[in-house]
Amino acid sequence: MKSKTEYLTFNIPARMDFLNITPDVEQIVRDSGVQEGLCLVNAMHITASVFINDDEPGLHHDYKKWLEDLAPFDASPQRYHHNRTGEDNADAHMKRQIMGREVVVAITAGKLDFGPWEQIFYGEFDGRRAKRVLVKVIGE
Amino acid sequence: MKSKTEYLTFNIPARMDFLNITPDVEQIVRDSGVQEGLCLVNAMHITASVFINDDEPGLHHDYKKWLEDLAPFDASPQRYHHNRTGEDNADAHMKRQIMGREVVVAITAGKLDFGPWEQIFYGEFDGRRAKRVLVKVIGE
Amino acid sequence: MKSKTEYLTFNIPARMDFLNITPDVEQIVRDSGVQEGLCLVNAMHITASVFINDDEPGLHHDYKKWLEDLAPFDASPQRYHHNRTGEDNADAHMKRQIMGREVVVAITAGKLDFGPWEQIFYGEFDGRRAKRVLVKVIGE
């Protein structure tokens, strides 16, 4: 069994935004030499996501509005008890649960085995600081 | 390490519906010969899900109503920017994030290692056309 | 390839609560002897979750309130068709989809490869009875 572990670092200038990280993950899969296996990609921070969806700016606009409706940002300590600890990011912990922490992608014949529109995104919900994503490849 | 990759194709006649695909996945695991390992099952399309829950029609009714409340279908370009691209399925991209893209199931002693009620479903949110699901088995 | 399978049992006294199970999973990874690989941790019951987030009581309070808003408990058969089967836990099947069934964690140099605040939780949405969590380690 082969394995490869890499850490990617992102510093998103907005509180909430989505970044297509597919090329980074593809490069790590190529470097791993794995032909058949699995590739785990996960946010290492708990106010961020890794998810697979479409690289379409209108959809990303819709996701942001929808997530803000489902879990509104509110820095005050009234709405969210978490924000009584000195944090202001309780909403980000919720948004991340809807979008998910991780994806597991099949590697077939040395490549990420994607459907026609699948792209891997880093989803940031409490940005403006450096955060890491883990990529782990195992297989043969 | 052994591996096996299969693609299943489904054409769901409704816009939204759930199909129990457990027997298909069980057959692929048997064919793989893997005794101990992992089985990834993921939607290859970004308006569909693979998830594990109960095969109970009342619950599926409830899921559809609940998802429609959380992310209503609206083909007009007013509500969803994604639907300004000529698409009408922005809601499906949201429903899929709640239900999830994929499941990873343990294989133990040659079988999917399920709890008492676990069944694997294909979740369609923009149906009436053929879409694929990937099944990847790795292990020994 | 090495593998190890363990089943953890939890009996949560409340209907909804979250339990940090990181030490249990860490012990299983140590016992497995795997240095590089993947660790799957999943709820075996369909009204429970395994998820990764912060071990902060204020946040857990917020999660409970938020999930109750998104999918309210209602034992009556009016709101949820699932509860016409004699069950009263349709809401728990929804809460679990938002929080997720499983996590897959990288194992690097013999340890769970966590970000600074990542902790693994068992999420119970229909408690007061024993339920199981599966931990599967594969790697080398």
mmCIF file with all atom_site columns, C-alpha atoms in Angstrom, chain A:
data_model
loop_
_atom_site.group_PDB
_atom_site.id
_atom_site.type_symbol
_atom_site.label_atom_id
_atom_site.label_alt_id
_atom_site.label_comp_id
_atom_site.label_asym_id
_atom_site.label_entity_id
_atom_site.label_seq_id
_atom_site.pdbx_PDB_ins_code
_atom_site.Cartn_x
_atom_site.Cartn_y
_atom_site.Cartn_z
_atom_site.occupancy
_atom_site.B_iso_or_equiv
_atom_site.pdbx_formal_charge
_atom_site.auth_seq_id
_atom_site.auth_comp_id
_atom_site.auth_asym_id
_atom_site.auth_atom_id
_atom_site.pdbx_PDB_model_num
ATOM 1   C CA . MET A 1 1   ? 0.000   0.000  0.000   1.00 0.00 ? 1   MET A CA 1
ATOM 2   C CA . LYS A 1 2   ? 1.191   3.505  -0.881  1.00 0.00 ? 2   LYS A CA 1
ATOM 3   C CA . SER A 1 3   ? 0.180   6.653  0.962   1.00 0.00 ? 3   SER A CA 1
ATOM 4   C CA . LYS A 1 4   ? 0.801   10.373 0.669   1.00 0.00 ? 4   LYS A CA 1
ATOM 5   C CA . THR A 1 5   ? -0.099  13.200 3.059   1.00 0.00 ? 5   THR A CA 1
ATOM 6   C CA . GLU A 1 6   ? -0.071  16.891 2.202   1.00 0.00 ? 6   GLU A CA 1
ATOM 7   C CA . TYR A 1 7   ? -1.312  20.032 3.959   1.00 0.00 ? 7   TYR A CA 1
ATOM 8   C CA . LEU A 1 8   ? -2.631  22.982 1.967   1.00 0.00 ? 8   LEU A CA 1
ATOM 9   C CA . THR A 1 9   ? -2.918  26.442 3.546   1.00 0.00 ? 9   THR A CA 1
ATOM 10  C CA . PHE A 1 10  ? -5.523  29.028 2.539   1.00 0.00 ? 10  PHE A CA 1
ATOM 11  C CA . ASN A 1 11  ? -6.088  32.581 3.741   1.00 0.00 ? 11  ASN A CA 1
ATOM 12  C CA . ILE A 1 12  ? -9.461  33.730 2.415   1.00 0.00 ? 12  ILE A CA 1
ATOM 13  C CA . PRO A 1 13  ? -9.892  37.546 2.588   1.00 0.00 ? 13  PRO A CA 1
ATOM 14  C CA . ALA A 1 14  ? -13.678 37.397 3.182   1.00 0.00 ? 14  ALA A CA 1
ATOM 15  C CA . ARG A 1 15  ? -15.568 35.950 6.134   1.00 0.00 ? 15  ARG A CA 1
ATOM 16  C CA . MET A 1 16  ? -17.364 33.503 3.793   1.00 0.00 ? 16  MET A CA 1
ATOM 17  C CA . ASP A 1 17  ? -16.164 32.348 0.376   1.00 0.00 ? 17  ASP A CA 1
ATOM 18  C CA . PHE A 1 18  ? -15.501 29.246 -1.723  1.00 0.00 ? 18  PHE A CA 1
ATOM 19  C CA . LEU A 1 19  ? -12.240 28.344 -3.477  1.00 0.00 ? 19  LEU A CA 1
ATOM 20  C CA . ASN A 1 20  ? -11.804 25.671 -6.151  1.00 0.00 ? 20  ASN A CA 1
ATOM 21  C CA . ILE A 1 21  ? -8.900  23.508 -4.907  1.00 0.00 ? 21  ILE A CA 1
ATOM 22  C CA . THR A 1 22  ? -9.255  20.720 -7.484  1.00 0.00 ? 22  THR A CA 1
ATOM 23  C CA . PRO A 1 23  ? -5.903  21.455 -9.222  1.00 0.00 ? 23  PRO A CA 1
ATOM 24  C CA . ASP A 1 24  ? -4.042  21.221 -5.873  1.00 0.00 ? 24  ASP A CA 1
ATOM 25  C CA . VAL A 1 25  ? -5.632  17.859 -5.087  1.00 0.00 ? 25  VAL A CA 1
ATOM 26  C CA . GLU A 1 26  ? -5.004  16.528 -8.617  1.00 0.00 ? 26  GLU A CA 1
ATOM 27  C CA . GLN A 1 27  ? -1.313  17.387 -8.288  1.00 0.00 ? 27  GLN A CA 1
ATOM 28  C CA . ILE A 1 28  ? -1.035  15.520 -4.981  1.00 0.00 ? 28  ILE A CA 1
ATOM 29  C CA . VAL A 1 29  ? -2.736  12.446 -6.490  1.00 0.00 ? 29  VAL A CA 1
ATOM 30  C CA . ARG A 1 30  ? -0.297  12.517 -9.424  1.00 0.00 ? 30  ARG A CA 1
ATOM 31  C CA . ASP A 1 31  ? 2.674   12.868 -7.047  1.00 0.00 ? 31  ASP A CA 1
ATOM 32  C CA . SER A 1 32  ? 1.443   9.939  -4.942  1.00 0.00 ? 32  SER A CA 1
ATOM 33  C CA . GLY A 1 33  ? 1.765   7.464  -7.800  1.00 0.00 ? 33  GLY A CA 1
ATOM 34  C CA . VAL A 1 34  ? -1.426  5.754  -6.584  1.00 0.00 ? 34  VAL A CA 1
ATOM 35  C CA . GLN A 1 35  ? -3.391  4.181  -9.455  1.00 0.00 ? 35  GLN A CA 1
ATOM 36  C CA . GLU A 1 36  ? -6.313  2.641  -7.501  1.00 0.00 ? 36  GLU A CA 1
ATOM 37  C CA . GLY A 1 37  ? -7.323  3.984  -4.113  1.00 0.00 ? 37  GLY A CA 1
ATOM 38  C CA . LEU A 1 38  ? -9.059  6.680  -2.115  1.00 0.00 ? 38  LEU A CA 1
ATOM 39  C CA . CYS A 1 39  ? -8.314  10.368 -1.579  1.00 0.00 ? 39  CYS A CA 1
ATOM 40  C CA . LEU A 1 40  ? -9.554  12.060 1.608   1.00 0.00 ? 40  LEU A CA 1
ATOM 41  C CA . VAL A 1 41  ? -9.705  15.869 1.579   1.00 0.00 ? 41  VAL A CA 1
ATOM 42  C CA . ASN A 1 42  ? -10.819 17.541 4.831   1.00 0.00 ? 42  ASN A CA 1
ATOM 43  C CA . ALA A 1 43  ? -10.853 20.924 6.465   1.00 0.00 ? 43  ALA A CA 1
ATOM 44  C CA . MET A 1 44  ? -8.595  20.851 9.550   1.00 0.00 ? 44  MET A CA 1
ATOM 45  C CA . HIS A 1 45  ? -10.509 23.770 11.076  1.00 0.00 ? 45  HIS A CA 1
ATOM 46  C CA . ILE A 1 46  ? -14.025 23.476 12.447  1.00 0.00 ? 46  ILE A CA 1
ATOM 47  C CA . THR A 1 47  ? -15.403 26.650 10.865  1.00 0.00 ? 47  THR A CA 1
ATOM 48  C CA . ALA A 1 48  ? -14.526 25.541 7.332   1.00 0.00 ? 48  ALA A CA 1
ATOM 49  C CA . SER A 1 49  ? -15.649 22.858 4.879   1.00 0.00 ? 49  SER A CA 1
ATOM 50  C CA . VAL A 1 50  ? -14.444 20.796 1.989   1.00 0.00 ? 50  VAL A CA 1
ATOM 51  C CA . PHE A 1 51  ? -17.253 19.907 -0.400  1.00 0.00 ? 51  PHE A CA 1
ATOM 52  C CA . ILE A 1 52  ? -17.865 18.924 -4.008  1.00 0.00 ? 52  ILE A CA 1
ATOM 53  C CA . ASN A 1 53  ? -20.211 20.882 -6.222  1.00 0.00 ? 53  ASN A CA 1
ATOM 54  C CA . ASP A 1 54  ? -20.332 23.154 -9.275  1.00 0.00 ? 54  ASP A CA 1
ATOM 55  C CA . ASP A 1 55  ? -17.877 25.952 -10.118 1.00 0.00 ? 55  ASP A CA 1
ATOM 56  C CA . GLU A 1 56  ? -20.607 28.462 -11.023 1.00 0.00 ? 56  GLU A CA 1
ATOM 57  C CA . PRO A 1 57  ? -20.536 31.946 -9.431  1.00 0.00 ? 57  PRO A CA 1
ATOM 58  C CA . GLY A 1 58  ? -24.339 32.283 -9.352  1.00 0.00 ? 58  GLY A CA 1
ATOM 59  C CA . LEU A 1 59  ? -24.620 29.067 -7.357  1.00 0.00 ? 59  LEU A CA 1
ATOM 60  C CA . HIS A 1 60  ? -21.945 30.242 -4.932  1.00 0.00 ? 60  HIS A CA 1
ATOM 61  C CA . HIS A 1 61  ? -23.906 33.470 -4.426  1.00 0.00 ? 61  HIS A CA 1
ATOM 62  C CA . ASP A 1 62  ? -27.011 31.354 -3.728  1.00 0.00 ? 62  ASP A CA 1
ATOM 63  C CA . TYR A 1 63  ? -25.157 29.100 -1.277  1.00 0.00 ? 63  TYR A CA 1
ATOM 64  C CA . LYS A 1 64  ? -23.940 32.129 0.719   1.00 0.00 ? 64  LYS A CA 1
ATOM 65  C CA . LYS A 1 65  ? -27.421 33.647 0.947   1.00 0.00 ? 65  LYS A CA 1
ATOM 66  C CA . TRP A 1 66  ? -28.994 30.294 1.822   1.00 0.00 ? 66  TRP A CA 1
ATOM 67  C CA . LEU A 1 67  ? -26.438 29.492 4.526   1.00 0.00 ? 67  LEU A CA 1
ATOM 68  C CA . GLU A 1 68  ? -26.806 32.997 5.970   1.00 0.00 ? 68  GLU A CA 1
ATOM 69  C CA . ASP A 1 69  ? -30.589 32.414 6.194   1.00 0.00 ? 69  ASP A CA 1
ATOM 70  C CA . LEU A 1 70  ? -30.157 29.012 7.870   1.00 0.00 ? 70  LEU A CA 1
ATOM 71  C CA . ALA A 1 71  ? -27.439 30.123 10.320  1.00 0.00 ? 71  ALA A CA 1
ATOM 72  C CA . PRO A 1 72  ? -27.146 33.942 10.485  1.00 0.00 ? 72  PRO A CA 1
ATOM 73  C CA . PHE A 1 73  ? -23.949 35.635 11.589  1.00 0.00 ? 73  PHE A CA 1
ATOM 74  C CA . ASP A 1 74  ? -24.558 37.342 14.940  1.00 0.00 ? 74  ASP A CA 1
ATOM 75  C CA . ALA A 1 75  ? -21.532 38.341 17.006  1.00 0.00 ? 75  ALA A CA 1
ATOM 76  C CA . SER A 1 76  ? -23.645 39.276 20.034  1.00 0.00 ? 76  SER A CA 1
ATOM 77  C CA . PRO A 1 77  ? -23.776 36.898 23.007  1.00 0.00 ? 77  PRO A CA 1
ATOM 78  C CA . GLN A 1 78  ? -27.609 36.899 22.974  1.00 0.00 ? 78  GLN A CA 1
ATOM 79  C CA . ARG A 1 79  ? -28.360 34.554 20.092  1.00 0.00 ? 79  ARG A CA 1
ATOM 80  C CA . TYR A 1 80  ? -25.448 32.109 20.374  1.00 0.00 ? 80  TYR A CA 1
ATOM 81  C CA . HIS A 1 81  ? -24.007 30.909 23.689  1.00 0.00 ? 81  HIS A CA 1
ATOM 82  C CA . HIS A 1 82  ? -20.738 30.069 21.887  1.00 0.00 ? 82  HIS A CA 1
ATOM 83  C CA . ASN A 1 83  ? -20.234 33.799 21.389  1.00 0.00 ? 83  ASN A CA 1
ATOM 84  C CA . ARG A 1 84  ? -20.188 34.272 25.183  1.00 0.00 ? 84  ARG A CA 1
ATOM 85  C CA . THR A 1 85  ? -16.700 32.720 25.138  1.00 0.00 ? 85  THR A CA 1
ATOM 86  C CA . GLY A 1 86  ? -15.243 35.745 23.305  1.00 0.00 ? 86  GLY A CA 1
ATOM 87  C CA . GLU A 1 87  ? -15.754 34.145 19.880  1.00 0.00 ? 87  GLU A CA 1
ATOM 88  C CA . ASP A 1 88  ? -18.052 35.630 17.232  1.00 0.00 ? 88  ASP A CA 1
ATOM 89  C CA . ASN A 1 89  ? -18.211 32.633 14.897  1.00 0.00 ? 89  ASN A CA 1
ATOM 90  C CA . ALA A 1 90  ? -20.946 30.309 16.193  1.00 0.00 ? 90  ALA A CA 1
ATOM 91  C CA . ASP A 1 91  ? -22.738 30.668 12.851  1.00 0.00 ? 91  ASP A CA 1
ATOM 92  C CA . ALA A 1 92  ? -19.628 29.397 11.052  1.00 0.00 ? 92  ALA A CA 1
ATOM 93  C CA . HIS A 1 93  ? -19.715 26.142 13.068  1.00 0.00 ? 93  HIS A CA 1
ATOM 94  C CA . MET A 1 94  ? -23.285 25.608 11.816  1.00 0.00 ? 94  MET A CA 1
ATOM 95  C CA . LYS A 1 95  ? -22.687 26.527 8.195   1.00 0.00 ? 95  LYS A CA 1
ATOM 96  C CA . ARG A 1 96  ? -19.812 24.058 8.129   1.00 0.00 ? 96  ARG A CA 1
ATOM 97  C CA . GLN A 1 97  ? -22.055 21.193 9.312   1.00 0.00 ? 97  GLN A CA 1
ATOM 98  C CA . ILE A 1 98  ? -24.460 21.769 6.413   1.00 0.00 ? 98  ILE A CA 1
ATOM 99  C CA . MET A 1 99  ? -21.688 21.881 3.801   1.00 0.00 ? 99  MET A CA 1
ATOM 100 C CA . GLY A 1 100 ? -19.663 19.074 5.440   1.00 0.00 ? 100 GLY A CA 1
ATOM 101 C CA . ARG A 1 101 ? -16.104 18.615 6.741   1.00 0.00 ? 101 ARG A CA 1
ATOM 102 C CA . GLU A 1 102 ? -14.654 16.289 4.135   1.00 0.00 ? 102 GLU A CA 1
ATOM 103 C CA . VAL A 1 103 ? -14.943 14.477 0.842   1.00 0.00 ? 103 VAL A CA 1
ATOM 104 C CA . VAL A 1 104 ? -13.634 11.037 -0.079  1.00 0.00 ? 104 VAL A CA 1
ATOM 105 C CA . VAL A 1 105 ? -12.936 10.683 -3.802  1.00 0.00 ? 105 VAL A CA 1
ATOM 106 C CA . ALA A 1 106 ? -12.114 7.479  -5.681  1.00 0.00 ? 106 ALA A CA 1
ATOM 107 C CA . ILE A 1 107 ? -8.813  7.283  -7.559  1.00 0.00 ? 107 ILE A CA 1
ATOM 108 C CA . THR A 1 108 ? -9.125  5.162  -10.722 1.00 0.00 ? 108 THR A CA 1
ATOM 109 C CA . ALA A 1 109 ? -6.333  4.675  -13.251 1.00 0.00 ? 109 ALA A CA 1
ATOM 110 C CA . GLY A 1 110 ? -4.255  7.306  -11.434 1.00 0.00 ? 110 GLY A CA 1
ATOM 111 C CA . LYS A 1 111 ? -6.883  10.077 -11.518 1.00 0.00 ? 111 LYS A CA 1
ATOM 112 C CA . LEU A 1 112 ? -9.673  11.505 -9.355  1.00 0.00 ? 112 LEU A CA 1
ATOM 113 C CA . ASP A 1 113 ? -12.736 9.600  -10.624 1.00 0.00 ? 113 ASP A CA 1
ATOM 114 C CA . PHE A 1 114 ? -15.119 12.543 -11.093 1.00 0.00 ? 114 PHE A CA 1
ATOM 115 C CA . GLY A 1 115 ? -18.549 12.955 -12.611 1.00 0.00 ? 115 GLY A CA 1
ATOM 116 C CA . PRO A 1 116 ? -18.917 15.596 -15.336 1.00 0.00 ? 116 PRO A CA 1
ATOM 117 C CA . TRP A 1 117 ? -19.233 18.675 -13.108 1.00 0.00 ? 117 TRP A CA 1
ATOM 118 C CA . GLU A 1 118 ? -17.596 17.608 -9.841  1.00 0.00 ? 118 GLU A CA 1
ATOM 119 C CA . GLN A 1 119 ? -15.062 20.084 -8.464  1.00 0.00 ? 119 GLN A CA 1
ATOM 120 C CA . ILE A 1 120 ? -13.571 20.193 -4.942  1.00 0.00 ? 120 ILE A CA 1
ATOM 121 C CA . PHE A 1 121 ? -14.075 23.402 -2.964  1.00 0.00 ? 121 PHE A CA 1
ATOM 122 C CA . TYR A 1 122 ? -12.640 24.808 0.204   1.00 0.00 ? 122 TYR A CA 1
ATOM 123 C CA . GLY A 1 123 ? -15.545 26.506 2.005   1.00 0.00 ? 123 GLY A CA 1
ATOM 124 C CA . GLU A 1 124 ? -14.585 29.248 4.430   1.00 0.00 ? 124 GLU A CA 1
ATOM 125 C CA . PHE A 1 125 ? -17.080 30.592 6.997   1.00 0.00 ? 125 PHE A CA 1
ATOM 126 C CA . ASP A 1 126 ? -14.740 32.539 9.304   1.00 0.00 ? 126 ASP A CA 1
ATOM 127 C CA . GLY A 1 127 ? -11.919 33.706 7.095   1.00 0.00 ? 127 GLY A CA 1
ATOM 128 C CA . ARG A 1 128 ? -9.232  36.381 7.094   1.00 0.00 ? 128 ARG A CA 1
ATOM 129 C CA . ARG A 1 129 ? -6.653  34.050 8.642   1.00 0.00 ? 129 ARG A CA 1
ATOM 130 C CA . ALA A 1 130 ? -4.596  31.073 7.459   1.00 0.00 ? 130 ALA A CA 1
ATOM 131 C CA . LYS A 1 131 ? -6.240  27.663 7.752   1.00 0.00 ? 131 LYS A CA 1
ATOM 132 C CA . ARG A 1 132 ? -5.216  24.217 6.596   1.00 0.00 ? 132 ARG A CA 1
ATOM 133 C CA . VAL A 1 133 ? -6.723  21.420 4.511   1.00 0.00 ? 133 VAL A CA 1
ATOM 134 C CA . LEU A 1 134 ? -5.420  17.845 4.733   1.00 0.00 ? 134 LEU A CA 1
ATOM 135 C CA . VAL A 1 135 ? -5.111  15.613 1.659   1.00 0.00 ? 135 VAL A CA 1
ATOM 136 C CA . LYS A 1 136 ? -4.459  11.921 2.303   1.00 0.00 ? 136 LYS A CA 1
ATOM 137 C CA . VAL A 1 137 ? -4.049  9.428  -0.529  1.00 0.00 ? 137 VAL A CA 1
ATOM 138 C CA . ILE A 1 138 ? -3.949  5.677  0.061   1.00 0.00 ? 138 ILE A CA 1
ATOM 139 C CA . GLY A 1 139 ? -3.921  2.866  -2.464  1.00 0.00 ? 139 GLY A CA 1
ATOM 140 C CA . GLU A 1 140 ? -1.651  1.061  -4.891  1.00 0.00 ? 140 GLU A CA 1
#
